[in-house]
């Protein structure tokens, strides 16, 4: 019952049993580490279903907090609005032609996974899945190759960690007589200035600006430790408290760091340059960035 003057919705829908055997709808699904298996009521058109360009996958998260409702946030960059497109590596038709398996190598636990599937009919299929947990990889795929993968935490665990704790940056305290230097993020995961120079023991005030579209930071490390710190940073993808820690791993190789800086924002830190002359690597420790987004501080 309602108070609207005109009919505005279906009050009841009955299916015509005479054509029930023509209905093509999803009847079940299962999420695996390497993709999603979707069962259908009728056999699939193998040619249409197997075409990667017939399908589309994207995902996003919501913020779990005291507010009513939430914007849609990137699953890869915490707190950054937007959706993330997922690569579909391959599509397989399995289980007597009634199951479609979409290989999604980058799939993680997410609040919303949206699959747009074109099965060869006129209307297509849209599926929205909440991914709480990933089952073991499905191995009965043609040419299956095992692939190592780090599974991230559930989005709600990340939100709870951020809401209930804080980790102050020890390098935010101002130092007297500091020389000011600036560095910016550039395009394609790089720094605008790949080399900085300082005198041994010099007091520095470093401001990192981020005009890029995704978050970055600036981390200074000991000579020869770039790979070690970078590998530890990559493992942070599975840590719910990574954002609180500015995505900086706990390591004696780390000398100082800025906060994670959102697009069009900046972070300033104060530190004393190392007393030993040498080449000190710096990097963005956001998981996956450091391999190309790095440089060096030359201490003379």
mmCIF file of C-alpha atoms in Angstrom:
data_model
loop_
_atom_site.group_PDB
_atom_site.id
_atom_site.type_symbol
_atom_site.label_atom_id
_atom_site.label_comp_id
_atom_site.label_asym_id
_atom_site.label_seq_id
_atom_site.Cartn_x
_atom_site.Cartn_y
_atom_site.Cartn_z
ATOM 1 C CA UNK A 1 0.000 0.000 0.000
ATOM 2 C CA UNK A 2 1.072 3.572 -0.645
ATOM 3 C CA UNK A 3 -0.271 7.094 -0.972
ATOM 4 C CA UNK A 4 0.881 7.874 -4.499
ATOM 5 C CA UNK A 5 -1.940 8.993 -6.855
ATOM 6 C CA UNK A 6 -0.584 6.921 -9.782
ATOM 7 C CA UNK A 7 0.890 3.454 -10.119
ATOM 8 C CA UNK A 8 4.668 3.720 -9.817
ATOM 9 C CA UNK A 9 5.968 0.168 -9.389
ATOM 10 C CA UNK A 10 5.229 -3.510 -9.829
ATOM 11 C CA UNK A 11 3.232 -4.796 -6.872
ATOM 12 C CA UNK A 12 3.603 -8.415 -7.949
ATOM 13 C CA UNK A 13 5.383 -10.260 -10.739
ATOM 14 C CA UNK A 14 4.415 -13.759 -11.874
ATOM 15 C CA UNK A 15 6.598 -15.760 -14.244
ATOM 16 C CA UNK A 16 5.029 -17.398 -17.284
ATOM 17 C CA UNK A 17 6.018 -21.033 -16.799
ATOM 18 C CA UNK A 18 5.616 -21.790 -20.532
ATOM 19 C CA UNK A 19 8.813 -19.896 -21.348
ATOM 20 C CA UNK A 20 10.760 -20.590 -18.145
ATOM 21 C CA UNK A 21 13.264 -22.754 -20.000
ATOM 22 C CA UNK A 22 14.340 -19.697 -22.016
ATOM 23 C CA UNK A 23 15.264 -17.598 -18.994
ATOM 24 C CA UNK A 24 19.009 -16.914 -18.816
ATOM 25 C CA UNK A 25 19.942 -15.572 -15.384
ATOM 26 C CA UNK A 26 22.788 -16.116 -12.913
ATOM 27 C CA UNK A 27 21.901 -18.756 -10.337
ATOM 28 C CA UNK A 28 25.018 -18.664 -8.176
ATOM 29 C CA UNK A 29 28.579 -17.415 -7.841
ATOM 30 C CA UNK A 30 31.810 -18.119 -5.960
ATOM 31 C CA UNK A 31 34.757 -15.775 -5.502
ATOM 32 C CA UNK A 32 38.265 -17.233 -5.726
ATOM 33 C CA UNK A 33 41.742 -15.724 -5.350
ATOM 34 C CA UNK A 34 42.102 -15.739 -9.135
ATOM 35 C CA UNK A 35 38.611 -14.672 -10.169
ATOM 36 C CA UNK A 36 34.856 -15.220 -9.998
ATOM 37 C CA UNK A 37 32.846 -18.265 -11.100
ATOM 38 C CA UNK A 38 29.254 -17.440 -12.119
ATOM 39 C CA UNK A 39 26.687 -20.182 -12.697
ATOM 40 C CA UNK A 40 23.840 -19.626 -15.180
ATOM 41 C CA UNK A 41 20.442 -21.206 -15.642
ATOM 42 C CA UNK A 42 21.035 -22.048 -19.320
ATOM 43 C CA UNK A 43 24.111 -23.103 -21.337
ATOM 44 C CA UNK A 44 26.221 -20.147 -22.437
ATOM 45 C CA UNK A 45 27.090 -19.052 -25.933
ATOM 46 C CA UNK A 46 30.759 -20.062 -25.718
ATOM 47 C CA UNK A 47 31.937 -17.713 -28.462
ATOM 48 C CA UNK A 48 30.300 -14.655 -26.924
ATOM 49 C CA UNK A 49 30.971 -15.540 -23.300
ATOM 50 C CA UNK A 50 34.708 -16.201 -23.887
ATOM 51 C CA UNK A 51 35.423 -12.775 -25.394
ATOM 52 C CA UNK A 52 37.230 -10.583 -22.873
ATOM 53 C CA UNK A 53 36.073 -7.368 -24.567
ATOM 54 C CA UNK A 54 32.442 -8.373 -23.982
ATOM 55 C CA UNK A 55 32.843 -7.881 -20.242
ATOM 56 C CA UNK A 56 33.822 -5.216 -17.724
ATOM 57 C CA UNK A 57 34.813 -5.305 -14.037
ATOM 58 C CA UNK A 58 35.237 -2.524 -11.491
ATOM 59 C CA UNK A 59 35.186 -2.233 -7.705
ATOM 60 C CA UNK A 60 34.942 0.310 -4.898
ATOM 61 C CA UNK A 61 34.614 0.579 -1.128
ATOM 62 C CA UNK A 62 32.465 2.499 1.322
ATOM 63 C CA UNK A 63 33.649 4.121 4.574
ATOM 64 C CA UNK A 64 32.438 2.383 7.709
ATOM 65 C CA UNK A 65 31.821 5.183 10.231
ATOM 66 C CA UNK A 66 29.162 7.026 12.177
ATOM 67 C CA UNK A 67 27.805 8.943 9.191
ATOM 68 C CA UNK A 68 24.697 7.868 7.301
ATOM 69 C CA UNK A 69 25.726 6.573 3.883
ATOM 70 C CA UNK A 70 29.107 6.933 2.240
ATOM 71 C CA UNK A 71 30.751 8.157 -0.944
ATOM 72 C CA UNK A 72 32.359 5.518 -3.150
ATOM 73 C CA UNK A 73 36.114 5.148 -2.576
ATOM 74 C CA UNK A 74 39.018 3.598 -4.415
ATOM 75 C CA UNK A 75 39.999 0.144 -3.152
ATOM 76 C CA UNK A 76 43.672 0.803 -3.940
ATOM 77 C CA UNK A 77 44.113 4.307 -2.508
ATOM 78 C CA UNK A 78 42.558 4.646 0.921
ATOM 79 C CA UNK A 79 40.325 7.699 1.314
ATOM 80 C CA UNK A 80 40.526 8.632 -2.378
ATOM 81 C CA UNK A 81 37.083 8.842 -4.104
ATOM 82 C CA UNK A 82 36.492 6.783 -7.239
ATOM 83 C CA UNK A 83 36.238 3.310 -8.744
ATOM 84 C CA UNK A 84 39.044 0.948 -9.753
ATOM 85 C CA UNK A 85 38.819 -0.934 -13.046
ATOM 86 C CA UNK A 86 39.936 -4.562 -12.759
ATOM 87 C CA UNK A 87 41.841 -6.336 -15.511
ATOM 88 C CA UNK A 88 40.036 -9.386 -16.912
ATOM 89 C CA UNK A 89 42.942 -11.661 -17.866
ATOM 90 C CA UNK A 90 40.795 -14.402 -19.440
ATOM 91 C CA UNK A 91 37.248 -15.785 -19.553
ATOM 92 C CA UNK A 92 36.517 -19.527 -19.440
ATOM 93 C CA UNK A 93 33.289 -21.465 -19.955
ATOM 94 C CA UNK A 94 33.269 -24.482 -17.625
ATOM 95 C CA UNK A 95 30.986 -27.062 -16.007
ATOM 96 C CA UNK A 96 29.059 -28.291 -19.050
ATOM 97 C CA UNK A 97 28.817 -24.801 -20.480
ATOM 98 C CA UNK A 98 26.831 -23.255 -17.628
ATOM 99 C CA UNK A 99 29.641 -21.587 -15.651
ATOM 100 C CA UNK A 100 31.599 -18.514 -16.669
ATOM 101 C CA UNK A 101 34.907 -17.940 -14.891
ATOM 102 C CA UNK A 102 36.407 -14.461 -15.106
ATOM 103 C CA UNK A 103 40.102 -14.369 -14.250
ATOM 104 C CA UNK A 104 40.661 -11.257 -12.120
ATOM 105 C CA UNK A 105 44.311 -11.323 -10.952
ATOM 106 C CA UNK A 106 44.012 -8.132 -8.867
ATOM 107 C CA UNK A 107 40.768 -8.988 -7.062
ATOM 108 C CA UNK A 108 40.759 -8.265 -3.300
ATOM 109 C CA UNK A 109 38.097 -8.153 -0.558
ATOM 110 C CA UNK A 110 35.909 -5.174 -1.496
ATOM 111 C CA UNK A 111 32.557 -3.690 -0.552
ATOM 112 C CA UNK A 112 31.355 -3.688 -4.157
ATOM 113 C CA UNK A 113 32.458 -5.667 -7.209
ATOM 114 C CA UNK A 114 30.503 -4.717 -10.330
ATOM 115 C CA UNK A 115 30.542 -7.113 -13.280
ATOM 116 C CA UNK A 116 28.970 -6.109 -16.600
ATOM 117 C CA UNK A 117 28.586 -9.224 -18.748
ATOM 118 C CA UNK A 118 27.565 -9.436 -22.411
ATOM 119 C CA UNK A 119 26.332 -12.949 -23.152
ATOM 120 C CA UNK A 120 25.292 -12.298 -26.722
ATOM 121 C CA UNK A 121 21.745 -11.109 -26.006
ATOM 122 C CA UNK A 122 20.413 -7.568 -26.244
ATOM 123 C CA UNK A 123 20.415 -6.567 -22.598
ATOM 124 C CA UNK A 124 23.505 -8.021 -20.899
ATOM 125 C CA UNK A 125 23.837 -8.835 -17.229
ATOM 126 C CA UNK A 126 24.927 -6.631 -14.302
ATOM 127 C CA UNK A 127 26.084 -8.304 -11.107
ATOM 128 C CA UNK A 128 27.014 -6.557 -7.847
ATOM 129 C CA UNK A 129 28.951 -8.696 -5.386
ATOM 130 C CA UNK A 130 30.259 -7.917 -1.905
ATOM 131 C CA UNK A 131 33.564 -9.760 -1.584
ATOM 132 C CA UNK A 132 34.203 -10.628 2.067
ATOM 133 C CA UNK A 133 36.637 -13.480 1.497
ATOM 134 C CA UNK A 134 38.469 -15.182 -1.365
ATOM 135 C CA UNK A 135 38.357 -18.958 -1.756
ATOM 136 C CA UNK A 136 41.412 -20.907 -2.923
ATOM 137 C CA UNK A 137 42.343 -20.380 -6.594
ATOM 138 C CA UNK A 138 40.318 -22.330 -9.100
ATOM 139 C CA UNK A 139 42.810 -24.616 -10.834
ATOM 140 C CA UNK A 140 40.722 -26.406 -13.506
ATOM 141 C CA UNK A 141 41.393 -23.641 -16.039
ATOM 142 C CA UNK A 142 43.061 -24.223 -19.400
ATOM 143 C CA UNK A 143 46.741 -23.343 -19.055
ATOM 144 C CA UNK A 144 46.421 -22.601 -15.329
ATOM 145 C CA UNK A 145 49.619 -21.233 -13.784
ATOM 146 C CA UNK A 146 49.916 -20.728 -10.000
ATOM 147 C CA UNK A 147 50.522 -17.111 -9.047
ATOM 148 C CA UNK A 148 51.644 -15.735 -5.682
ATOM 149 C CA UNK A 149 49.241 -13.174 -4.271
ATOM 150 C CA UNK A 150 48.995 -11.141 -1.081
ATOM 151 C CA UNK A 151 45.403 -10.854 0.135
ATOM 152 C CA UNK A 152 44.507 -7.487 1.630
ATOM 153 C CA UNK A 153 42.417 -6.997 4.786
ATOM 154 C CA UNK A 154 38.659 -6.596 4.746
ATOM 155 C CA UNK A 155 37.744 -2.907 4.156
ATOM 156 C CA UNK A 156 35.878 -2.681 7.454
ATOM 157 C CA UNK A 157 39.003 -3.778 9.350
ATOM 158 C CA UNK A 158 40.895 -0.897 7.759
ATOM 159 C CA UNK A 159 38.166 1.596 8.685
ATOM 160 C CA UNK A 160 38.075 0.301 12.267
ATOM 161 C CA UNK A 161 41.859 0.597 12.591
ATOM 162 C CA UNK A 162 41.775 4.192 11.338
ATOM 163 C CA UNK A 163 38.847 5.108 13.607
ATOM 164 C CA UNK A 164 40.297 3.669 16.821
ATOM 165 C CA UNK A 165 44.020 4.534 16.683
ATOM 166 C CA UNK A 166 46.538 7.128 15.565
ATOM 167 C CA UNK A 167 50.285 7.032 14.889
ATOM 168 C CA UNK A 168 51.922 10.485 14.997
ATOM 169 C CA UNK A 169 54.722 11.262 12.572
ATOM 170 C CA UNK A 170 57.875 11.966 14.663
ATOM 171 C CA UNK A 171 59.334 14.179 11.916
ATOM 172 C CA UNK A 172 56.611 16.843 12.048
ATOM 173 C CA UNK A 173 58.298 18.835 14.841
ATOM 174 C CA UNK A 174 59.933 22.061 13.662
ATOM 175 C CA UNK A 175 63.714 22.488 13.947
ATOM 176 C CA UNK A 176 65.508 25.817 14.139
ATOM 177 C CA UNK A 177 67.761 27.095 11.345
ATOM 178 C CA UNK A 178 66.507 24.501 8.874
ATOM 179 C CA UNK A 179 67.195 24.947 5.158
ATOM 180 C CA UNK A 180 63.998 24.664 3.137
ATOM 181 C CA UNK A 181 63.841 22.248 0.212
ATOM 182 C CA UNK A 182 60.885 21.122 -1.886
ATOM 183 C CA UNK A 183 60.163 18.074 -4.006
ATOM 184 C CA UNK A 184 57.053 17.141 -5.979
ATOM 185 C CA UNK A 185 55.481 14.013 -7.364
ATOM 186 C CA UNK A 186 55.528 13.924 -11.162
ATOM 187 C CA UNK A 187 53.596 11.887 -13.713
ATOM 188 C CA UNK A 188 54.023 8.140 -14.253
ATOM 189 C CA UNK A 189 55.038 7.405 -10.641
ATOM 190 C CA UNK A 190 58.163 9.562 -10.493
ATOM 191 C CA UNK A 191 59.575 12.464 -8.512
ATOM 192 C CA UNK A 192 60.055 15.783 -10.283
ATOM 193 C CA UNK A 193 63.570 15.939 -8.785
ATOM 194 C CA UNK A 194 65.299 12.535 -8.753
ATOM 195 C CA UNK A 195 68.317 13.893 -6.844
ATOM 196 C CA UNK A 196 68.603 16.154 -3.817
ATOM 197 C CA UNK A 197 71.806 17.412 -2.172
ATOM 198 C CA UNK A 198 72.664 18.267 1.423
ATOM 199 C CA UNK A 199 75.689 18.777 3.633
ATOM 200 C CA UNK A 200 76.487 16.171 6.268
ATOM 201 C CA UNK A 201 74.613 17.013 9.481
ATOM 202 C CA UNK A 202 72.646 19.842 7.855
ATOM 203 C CA UNK A 203 69.227 20.691 9.325
ATOM 204 C CA UNK A 204 66.541 20.416 6.641
ATOM 205 C CA UNK A 205 62.889 21.358 6.257
ATOM 206 C CA UNK A 206 61.528 19.230 3.421
ATOM 207 C CA UNK A 207 58.119 19.852 1.871
ATOM 208 C CA UNK A 208 56.685 17.163 -0.389
ATOM 209 C CA UNK A 209 53.910 18.323 -2.726
ATOM 210 C CA UNK A 210 51.630 15.987 -4.624
ATOM 211 C CA UNK A 211 49.996 17.347 -7.810
ATOM 212 C CA UNK A 212 49.399 13.758 -9.014
ATOM 213 C CA UNK A 213 46.003 12.018 -9.090
ATOM 214 C CA UNK A 214 46.894 9.344 -6.493
ATOM 215 C CA UNK A 215 48.462 9.441 -2.990
ATOM 216 C CA UNK A 216 52.266 9.344 -2.492
ATOM 217 C CA UNK A 217 54.855 9.912 0.228
ATOM 218 C CA UNK A 218 58.612 10.505 0.582
ATOM 219 C CA UNK A 219 60.766 8.094 2.586
ATOM 220 C CA UNK A 220 64.531 8.432 3.164
ATOM 221 C CA UNK A 221 66.511 5.227 3.737
ATOM 222 C CA UNK A 222 70.049 4.052 4.416
ATOM 223 C CA UNK A 223 72.467 3.492 1.510
ATOM 224 C CA UNK A 224 71.912 0.179 -0.275
ATOM 225 C CA UNK A 225 68.538 -0.481 1.364
ATOM 226 C CA UNK A 226 66.137 0.561 -1.415
ATOM 227 C CA UNK A 227 65.114 -2.990 -2.329
ATOM 228 C CA UNK A 228 64.759 -4.117 1.299
ATOM 229 C CA UNK A 229 62.533 -1.208 2.271
ATOM 230 C CA UNK A 230 60.556 -1.480 -0.970
ATOM 231 C CA UNK A 231 59.837 -5.182 -0.490
ATOM 232 C CA UNK A 232 58.622 -4.527 3.055
ATOM 233 C CA UNK A 233 56.398 -1.728 1.740
ATOM 234 C CA UNK A 234 54.807 -4.056 -0.806
ATOM 235 C CA UNK A 235 53.787 -6.439 1.993
ATOM 236 C CA UNK A 236 51.905 -3.604 3.703
ATOM 237 C CA UNK A 237 48.942 -4.269 1.430
ATOM 238 C CA UNK A 238 47.829 -6.950 3.932
ATOM 239 C CA UNK A 239 48.132 -4.713 7.035
ATOM 240 C CA UNK A 240 44.877 -2.990 8.157
ATOM 241 C CA UNK A 241 46.929 -0.304 9.943
ATOM 242 C CA UNK A 242 49.100 0.543 6.911
ATOM 243 C CA UNK A 243 47.354 3.877 6.321
ATOM 244 C CA UNK A 244 47.873 4.901 9.962
ATOM 245 C CA UNK A 245 51.581 4.178 9.572
ATOM 246 C CA UNK A 246 51.760 6.250 6.361
ATOM 247 C CA UNK A 247 52.559 2.995 4.504
ATOM 248 C CA UNK A 248 56.081 3.145 5.991
ATOM 249 C CA UNK A 249 57.346 -0.282 7.136
ATOM 250 C CA UNK A 250 59.049 -0.694 10.489
ATOM 251 C CA UNK A 251 62.724 -1.050 9.618
ATOM 252 C CA UNK A 252 66.075 0.227 10.892
ATOM 253 C CA UNK A 253 66.788 1.145 7.262
ATOM 254 C CA UNK A 254 64.157 3.937 7.356
ATOM 255 C CA UNK A 255 65.631 7.305 8.398
ATOM 256 C CA UNK A 256 62.622 9.646 8.080
ATOM 257 C CA UNK A 257 59.412 10.081 6.084
ATOM 258 C CA UNK A 258 56.526 12.379 5.216
ATOM 259 C CA UNK A 259 52.870 11.546 5.679
ATOM 260 C CA UNK A 260 50.936 9.988 2.829
ATOM 261 C CA UNK A 261 49.935 13.008 0.758
ATOM 262 C CA UNK A 262 46.604 13.095 -1.058
ATOM 263 C CA UNK A 263 46.285 14.742 -4.488
ATOM 264 C CA UNK A 264 46.853 18.517 -4.438
ATOM 265 C CA UNK A 265 48.099 18.379 -0.820
ATOM 266 C CA UNK A 266 51.529 18.588 0.820
ATOM 267 C CA UNK A 267 53.461 17.400 3.885
ATOM 268 C CA UNK A 268 56.418 19.044 5.621
ATOM 269 C CA UNK A 269 58.987 17.311 7.836
ATOM 270 C CA UNK A 270 62.155 18.388 9.674
ATOM 271 C CA UNK A 271 65.254 16.230 9.969
ATOM 272 C CA UNK A 272 69.038 16.339 10.226
ATOM 273 C CA UNK A 273 70.907 15.027 7.199
ATOM 274 C CA UNK A 274 73.075 11.958 7.926
ATOM 275 C CA UNK A 275 76.543 12.694 9.251
ATOM 276 C CA UNK A 276 78.151 10.170 6.911
ATOM 277 C CA UNK A 277 78.569 11.343 3.290
ATOM 278 C CA UNK A 278 77.019 9.056 0.697
ATOM 279 C CA UNK A 279 74.042 8.367 -1.528
ATOM 280 C CA UNK A 280 70.848 7.820 0.446
ATOM 281 C CA UNK A 281 67.863 6.448 -1.498
ATOM 282 C CA UNK A 282 64.404 7.938 -1.160
ATOM 283 C CA UNK A 283 61.188 6.333 -2.366
ATOM 284 C CA UNK A 284 57.404 6.360 -2.295
ATOM 285 C CA UNK A 285 56.493 3.476 0.017
ATOM 286 C CA UNK A 286 52.885 3.177 -1.147
ATOM 287 C CA UNK A 287 52.687 -0.528 -2.154
ATOM 288 C CA UNK A 288 53.842 -1.009 -5.733
ATOM 289 C CA UNK A 289 55.156 2.531 -6.300
ATOM 290 C CA UNK A 290 58.750 2.292 -5.095
ATOM 291 C CA UNK A 291 60.115 0.294 -8.062
ATOM 292 C CA UNK A 292 59.911 3.362 -10.295
ATOM 293 C CA UNK A 293 59.203 6.186 -7.859
ATOM 294 C CA UNK A 294 62.572 6.629 -6.191
ATOM 295 C CA UNK A 295 65.654 8.873 -6.176
ATOM 296 C CA UNK A 296 68.584 9.715 -3.932
ATOM 297 C CA UNK A 297 69.756 12.314 -1.454
ATOM 298 C CA UNK A 298 73.475 12.964 -2.004
ATOM 299 C CA UNK A 299 75.123 13.896 1.303
ATOM 300 C CA UNK A 300 78.447 15.667 0.901
#
